[in-house]
mmCIF file of C-alpha atoms in Angstrom:
data_model
loop_
_atom_site.group_PDB
_atom_site.id
_atom_site.type_symbol
_atom_site.label_atom_id
_atom_site.label_comp_id
_atom_site.label_asym_id
_atom_site.label_seq_id
_atom_site.Cartn_x
_atom_site.Cartn_y
_atom_site.Cartn_z
ATOM 1 C CA MET A 1 65.641 56.237 157.996
ATOM 2 C CA THR A 2 68.630 58.676 157.597
ATOM 3 C CA ASP A 3 71.780 57.933 156.685
ATOM 4 C CA ILE A 4 73.623 60.847 158.386
ATOM 5 C CA GLN A 5 76.185 59.583 160.318
ATOM 6 C CA ASP A 6 77.148 62.205 162.396
ATOM 7 C CA PHE A 7 77.830 60.178 165.980
ATOM 8 C CA LYS A 8 79.522 57.688 164.082
ATOM 9 C CA GLY A 9 81.327 56.339 167.412
ATOM 10 C CA ARG A 10 79.799 58.042 169.903
ATOM 11 C CA THR A 11 78.779 57.058 173.472
ATOM 12 C CA ALA A 12 75.541 58.689 174.588
ATOM 13 C CA LEU A 13 73.152 58.557 177.606
ATOM 14 C CA VAL A 14 69.484 58.810 177.584
ATOM 15 C CA THR A 15 67.312 59.302 180.221
ATOM 16 C CA GLY A 16 63.334 58.605 179.788
ATOM 17 C CA ALA A 17 64.497 56.292 176.665
ATOM 18 C CA GLY A 18 61.639 54.036 177.603
ATOM 19 C CA SER A 19 59.106 55.825 175.188
ATOM 20 C CA GLY A 20 58.262 59.156 174.197
ATOM 21 C CA ILE A 21 61.101 61.826 173.238
ATOM 22 C CA GLY A 22 63.508 59.507 174.931
ATOM 23 C CA ALA A 23 62.947 56.244 172.531
ATOM 24 C CA ALA A 24 62.789 58.843 169.326
ATOM 25 C CA CYS A 25 66.151 59.864 170.391
ATOM 26 C CA ALA A 26 68.063 56.539 170.959
ATOM 27 C CA LYS A 27 66.495 55.618 167.688
ATOM 28 C CA ALA A 28 67.797 58.545 166.344
ATOM 29 C CA LEU A 29 71.437 58.155 168.074
ATOM 30 C CA ALA A 30 71.534 54.687 166.494
ATOM 31 C CA ALA A 31 70.597 55.392 162.998
ATOM 32 C CA ARG A 32 73.253 58.388 162.752
ATOM 33 C CA GLY A 33 76.059 55.787 164.088
ATOM 34 C CA ALA A 34 76.306 55.983 168.077
ATOM 35 C CA ALA A 35 77.994 53.262 169.099
ATOM 36 C CA LYS A 36 76.879 52.786 172.426
ATOM 37 C CA LEU A 37 73.463 53.582 174.219
ATOM 38 C CA ILE A 38 73.244 53.964 178.112
ATOM 39 C CA LEU A 39 69.496 54.081 178.480
ATOM 40 C CA LEU A 40 68.067 54.433 181.537
ATOM 41 C CA ASP A 41 64.160 54.596 182.557
ATOM 42 C CA VAL A 42 61.629 52.908 185.176
ATOM 43 C CA ASN A 43 60.124 51.181 181.870
ATOM 44 C CA GLU A 44 61.791 48.017 181.505
ATOM 45 C CA ALA A 45 59.339 46.921 179.153
ATOM 46 C CA GLY A 46 59.536 50.132 177.259
ATOM 47 C CA LEU A 47 63.457 49.728 176.935
ATOM 48 C CA ALA A 48 63.307 46.310 176.058
ATOM 49 C CA ALA A 49 61.069 46.794 172.964
ATOM 50 C CA LEU A 50 63.524 49.298 171.351
ATOM 51 C CA ASP A 51 65.377 47.434 168.774
ATOM 52 C CA LEU A 52 68.792 49.476 168.015
ATOM 53 C CA ASP A 53 71.582 48.960 165.848
ATOM 54 C CA CYS A 54 74.294 49.478 168.287
ATOM 55 C CA GLU A 55 75.747 48.106 171.687
ATOM 56 C CA VAL A 56 73.300 48.991 174.206
ATOM 57 C CA GLU A 57 73.290 49.247 178.145
ATOM 58 C CA HIS A 58 69.799 49.348 180.158
ATOM 59 C CA VAL A 59 69.741 50.977 183.483
ATOM 60 C CA ILE A 60 66.364 50.132 185.534
ATOM 61 C CA GLY A 61 65.261 52.886 187.791
ATOM 62 C CA SER A 62 64.480 56.309 188.742
ATOM 63 C CA VAL A 63 66.881 59.060 187.757
ATOM 64 C CA ALA A 64 65.912 60.719 191.605
ATOM 65 C CA ASN A 65 67.819 57.877 192.616
ATOM 66 C CA GLU A 66 70.967 59.110 193.875
ATOM 67 C CA ALA A 67 72.719 55.642 194.624
ATOM 68 C CA LEU A 68 71.871 54.456 190.957
ATOM 69 C CA TRP A 69 73.898 57.147 189.932
ATOM 70 C CA ASN A 70 76.603 56.254 192.451
ATOM 71 C CA ASP A 71 76.758 53.095 191.001
ATOM 72 C CA LEU A 72 76.275 54.153 187.166
ATOM 73 C CA GLU A 73 79.181 57.094 187.119
ATOM 74 C CA PRO A 74 82.111 54.816 186.719
ATOM 75 C CA ARG A 75 81.180 52.998 183.774
ATOM 76 C CA LEU A 76 79.962 56.618 181.925
ATOM 77 C CA THR A 77 83.769 57.500 181.156
ATOM 78 C CA GLY A 78 84.516 58.182 178.029
ATOM 79 C CA LEU A 79 80.861 59.503 177.566
ATOM 80 C CA ASP A 80 79.994 61.919 174.335
ATOM 81 C CA HIS A 81 76.942 62.920 175.124
ATOM 82 C CA SER A 82 73.737 63.380 177.589
ATOM 83 C CA ILE A 83 69.985 63.397 176.786
ATOM 84 C CA ALA A 84 68.496 64.695 180.455
ATOM 85 C CA ASN A 85 64.834 63.481 179.247
ATOM 86 C CA ALA A 86 62.820 61.655 182.029
ATOM 87 C CA GLY A 87 60.046 63.592 183.112
ATOM 88 C CA VAL A 88 56.385 62.981 184.973
ATOM 89 C CA GLY A 89 53.558 65.233 184.330
ATOM 90 C CA GLY A 90 51.715 66.987 187.272
ATOM 91 C CA HIS A 91 48.770 68.921 187.641
ATOM 92 C CA GLY A 92 46.891 70.934 190.687
ATOM 93 C CA GLN A 93 46.060 74.475 191.755
ATOM 94 C CA VAL A 94 48.819 75.406 194.136
ATOM 95 C CA ALA A 95 46.224 76.293 196.775
ATOM 96 C CA ALA A 96 44.966 73.001 196.587
ATOM 97 C CA LEU A 97 48.265 71.047 195.969
ATOM 98 C CA ASP A 98 49.555 68.241 198.175
ATOM 99 C CA PHE A 99 53.082 68.621 199.051
ATOM 100 C CA ALA A 100 53.638 65.144 198.635
ATOM 101 C CA GLU A 101 52.424 66.024 194.898
ATOM 102 C CA TRP A 102 54.902 68.989 194.441
ATOM 103 C CA ARG A 103 57.925 67.009 195.618
ATOM 104 C CA ARG A 104 56.927 63.763 193.422
ATOM 105 C CA VAL A 105 57.129 66.401 190.502
ATOM 106 C CA MET A 106 60.141 67.960 191.687
ATOM 107 C CA ASP A 107 61.845 65.010 192.589
ATOM 108 C CA ILE A 108 61.915 63.440 189.452
ATOM 109 C CA ASN A 109 61.885 66.663 186.907
ATOM 110 C CA LEU A 110 64.090 68.427 188.704
ATOM 111 C CA ASP A 111 66.455 66.639 191.403
ATOM 112 C CA GLY A 112 66.735 63.747 188.901
ATOM 113 C CA VAL A 113 67.888 66.312 186.347
ATOM 114 C CA PHE A 114 70.351 67.264 188.530
ATOM 115 C CA LEU A 115 71.796 64.192 188.952
ATOM 116 C CA THR A 116 72.068 63.086 185.244
ATOM 117 C CA MET A 117 73.955 66.238 184.714
ATOM 118 C CA ARG A 118 75.853 66.011 187.472
ATOM 119 C CA ALA A 119 77.058 62.493 186.574
ATOM 120 C CA SER A 120 77.638 63.485 182.821
ATOM 121 C CA MET A 121 79.829 66.248 183.556
ATOM 122 C CA ARG A 122 81.770 64.662 185.565
ATOM 123 C CA ALA A 123 81.938 62.299 182.721
ATOM 124 C CA MET A 124 82.541 64.630 180.181
ATOM 125 C CA LYS A 125 85.031 66.844 181.913
ATOM 126 C CA ASP A 126 88.764 65.155 180.508
ATOM 127 C CA LYS A 127 87.544 65.118 176.668
ATOM 128 C CA GLY A 128 84.423 67.469 176.388
ATOM 129 C CA GLY A 129 81.344 66.939 175.103
ATOM 130 C CA SER A 130 77.462 67.910 174.938
ATOM 131 C CA ALA A 131 74.287 67.529 176.604
ATOM 132 C CA VAL A 132 70.457 68.258 176.090
ATOM 133 C CA ILE A 133 67.916 68.945 179.047
ATOM 134 C CA THR A 134 64.349 68.514 178.099
ATOM 135 C CA SER A 135 62.512 71.385 179.490
ATOM 136 C CA SER A 136 59.497 72.530 178.397
ATOM 137 C CA SER A 137 56.881 76.298 176.923
ATOM 138 C CA THR A 138 55.527 75.816 180.497
ATOM 139 C CA GLY A 139 58.404 77.048 182.202
ATOM 140 C CA LEU A 140 58.505 80.388 179.747
ATOM 141 C CA LYS A 141 54.737 81.005 179.695
ATOM 142 C CA PRO A 142 52.617 80.281 182.913
ATOM 143 C CA ILE A 143 49.903 77.782 182.772
ATOM 144 C CA ALA A 144 47.298 77.316 185.699
ATOM 145 C CA GLY A 145 46.933 74.121 187.447
ATOM 146 C CA ILE A 146 50.303 72.474 186.347
ATOM 147 C CA GLY A 147 52.670 74.233 188.908
ATOM 148 C CA PRO A 148 55.116 72.128 190.318
ATOM 149 C CA TYR A 149 55.634 70.716 186.423
ATOM 150 C CA GLY A 150 55.995 74.522 184.926
ATOM 151 C CA VAL A 151 58.317 75.324 187.861
ATOM 152 C CA ALA A 152 60.509 72.281 187.518
ATOM 153 C CA LYS A 153 61.136 73.303 183.770
ATOM 154 C CA ALA A 154 61.433 77.024 184.401
ATOM 155 C CA ALA A 155 64.123 75.492 186.793
ATOM 156 C CA VAL A 156 66.136 73.439 184.537
ATOM 157 C CA SER A 157 66.157 75.458 181.892
ATOM 158 C CA HIS A 158 68.016 78.205 184.356
ATOM 159 C CA LEU A 159 69.972 75.257 185.398
ATOM 160 C CA THR A 160 71.110 74.766 181.526
ATOM 161 C CA ARG A 161 72.528 78.186 181.588
ATOM 162 C CA ILE A 162 74.475 77.683 184.542
ATOM 163 C CA ALA A 163 75.658 74.263 183.554
ATOM 164 C CA ALA A 164 76.909 75.809 180.131
ATOM 165 C CA LEU A 165 78.940 78.513 182.094
ATOM 166 C CA GLU A 166 80.416 75.846 184.279
ATOM 167 C CA GLY A 167 81.204 73.384 181.696
ATOM 168 C CA ALA A 168 82.664 75.775 179.096
ATOM 169 C CA PRO A 169 86.314 75.694 180.170
ATOM 170 C CA ASN A 170 85.785 71.554 179.629
ATOM 171 C CA ASN A 171 84.433 72.061 176.179
ATOM 172 C CA ILE A 172 81.163 70.851 177.357
ATOM 173 C CA ARG A 173 78.070 72.186 175.884
ATOM 174 C CA VAL A 174 74.746 72.256 177.509
ATOM 175 C CA ASN A 175 71.361 73.009 175.728
ATOM 176 C CA ALA A 176 67.715 72.608 176.146
ATOM 177 C CA ILE A 177 64.802 72.020 174.323
ATOM 178 C CA ALA A 178 61.484 73.279 175.262
ATOM 179 C CA PRO A 179 58.588 72.080 173.521
ATOM 180 C CA GLY A 180 54.965 72.746 173.602
ATOM 181 C CA GLY A 181 52.435 69.866 172.982
ATOM 182 C CA VAL A 182 53.856 66.477 172.386
ATOM 183 C CA ASP A 183 51.688 63.554 171.418
ATOM 184 C CA THR A 184 53.471 61.820 174.562
ATOM 185 C CA ALA A 185 52.381 59.301 177.037
ATOM 186 C CA ILE A 186 52.547 61.989 179.934
ATOM 187 C CA TRP A 187 49.444 63.153 178.627
ATOM 188 C CA GLU A 188 47.902 60.316 180.298
ATOM 189 C CA SER A 189 48.731 61.270 184.039
ATOM 190 C CA SER A 190 45.932 63.879 183.462
ATOM 191 C CA ASP A 191 42.272 63.033 185.135
ATOM 192 C CA ASP A 192 40.745 65.536 182.606
ATOM 193 C CA PHE A 193 42.615 63.555 179.790
ATOM 194 C CA LYS A 194 41.201 60.456 180.723
ATOM 195 C CA ARG A 195 38.004 61.633 180.782
ATOM 196 C CA SER A 196 38.102 63.344 177.234
ATOM 197 C CA VAL A 197 39.514 60.089 175.791
ATOM 198 C CA GLU A 198 36.696 58.306 177.417
ATOM 199 C CA ALA A 199 34.467 60.786 176.249
ATOM 200 C CA GLN A 200 35.731 61.559 172.442
ATOM 201 C CA GLY A 201 38.786 59.402 171.959
ATOM 202 C CA ARG A 202 42.391 60.214 172.126
ATOM 203 C CA GLU A 203 42.912 61.868 168.484
ATOM 204 C CA ALA A 204 39.962 64.191 168.680
ATOM 205 C CA THR A 205 41.470 65.105 172.344
ATOM 206 C CA ILE A 206 44.796 65.696 170.986
ATOM 207 C CA LYS A 207 43.275 67.779 168.221
ATOM 208 C CA THR A 208 41.080 69.658 170.693
ATOM 209 C CA MET A 209 44.018 70.830 172.874
ATOM 210 C CA SER A 210 46.385 71.557 170.069
ATOM 211 C CA SER A 211 44.024 74.147 169.108
ATOM 212 C CA THR A 212 45.600 76.649 171.379
ATOM 213 C CA THR A 213 48.990 76.141 169.134
ATOM 214 C CA PRO A 214 49.269 78.500 166.121
ATOM 215 C CA LEU A 215 50.324 76.000 163.959
ATOM 216 C CA GLY A 216 47.203 73.757 165.049
ATOM 217 C CA ARG A 217 48.810 70.597 166.180
ATOM 218 C CA PHE A 218 51.101 68.865 168.373
ATOM 219 C CA ALA A 219 54.637 67.988 167.347
ATOM 220 C CA SER A 220 56.188 64.247 166.992
ATOM 221 C CA SER A 221 58.834 62.434 169.297
ATOM 222 C CA GLU A 222 60.574 62.323 166.110
ATOM 223 C CA GLU A 223 60.299 66.133 165.586
ATOM 224 C CA ILE A 224 61.289 66.956 169.146
ATOM 225 C CA ALA A 225 64.184 64.460 169.133
ATOM 226 C CA ASP A 226 65.467 65.865 165.693
ATOM 227 C CA ASN A 227 65.821 69.188 167.420
ATOM 228 C CA ILE A 228 67.416 67.689 170.406
ATOM 229 C CA LEU A 229 69.923 66.229 167.974
ATOM 230 C CA TYR A 230 70.697 69.265 166.307
ATOM 231 C CA MET A 231 72.159 70.926 169.411
ATOM 232 C CA LEU A 232 73.648 67.767 170.615
ATOM 233 C CA SER A 233 75.688 67.327 167.369
ATOM 234 C CA ASP A 234 78.867 69.050 165.801
ATOM 235 C CA ALA A 235 76.476 70.864 163.632
ATOM 236 C CA GLY A 236 75.385 73.124 166.421
ATOM 237 C CA SER A 237 78.787 73.445 167.988
ATOM 238 C CA ASN A 238 78.761 77.108 168.705
ATOM 239 C CA LEU A 239 75.323 76.575 170.457
ATOM 240 C CA THR A 240 75.497 76.522 174.755
ATOM 241 C CA GLY A 241 73.406 77.555 177.365
ATOM 242 C CA HIS A 242 70.227 78.081 174.972
ATOM 243 C CA VAL A 243 66.897 77.283 175.446
ATOM 244 C CA MET A 244 65.447 75.635 171.990
ATOM 245 C CA VAL A 245 61.858 76.877 172.087
ATOM 246 C CA SER A 246 60.044 74.285 169.697
ATOM 247 C CA ASP A 247 56.440 74.680 170.627
ATOM 248 C CA GLY A 248 54.534 75.567 167.007
ATOM 249 C CA GLY A 249 54.178 79.128 168.362
ATOM 250 C CA PHE A 250 52.379 78.139 171.734
ATOM 251 C CA THR A 251 54.626 81.272 173.253
ATOM 252 C CA LEU A 252 53.758 83.481 171.166
#
């Protein structure tokens, strides 16, 4: 466990904190001295499983629920940092895609990020702070069959730049992370992934998928969390409006 205490005494919000990158961020923030974490997810069991050495507030619900944010926003006063990480996978060719599936993905991956950032930036307005949005390399490199996901991630990358411009006068920094393949549970939403796991196992499936990445592997959630916390921390104090691509060379 790290002994760096660069978030000592800070308060941070993490959405999608019940698993994967969000859970790794929550653990890293606690390990690096955060005083309070506000963790939001639909996955109540995942949040309950986190053993964190700091004050923790669990918020159970969808980031796309405006009423949730209206209730939570007064409790965000004094917020120092925000990680808008909640997201879902989405698959399907554009010509064959149901509008309901398109809206499902946009609801969480775009609308949910907007609501997270709106509340976070309001809470940071008086004293400044920093935020990181989880985008994706597929928002930069078009991949067939994941239209709604890629479009939503491209949109949140641009939202990052706009929010950075708007937040700068109030000393609010906004950046984004654009991971390539990361070994998280988000793959479980793909029928192709499930079929491959049934045929050859999860480890072999991930290995096959990562063969398209020049470094030949998927990242761990902890690696991406380290990237996020760098941009979030005072070490990244001159970064704003930046979309960090952390993809093992996938977009080369």
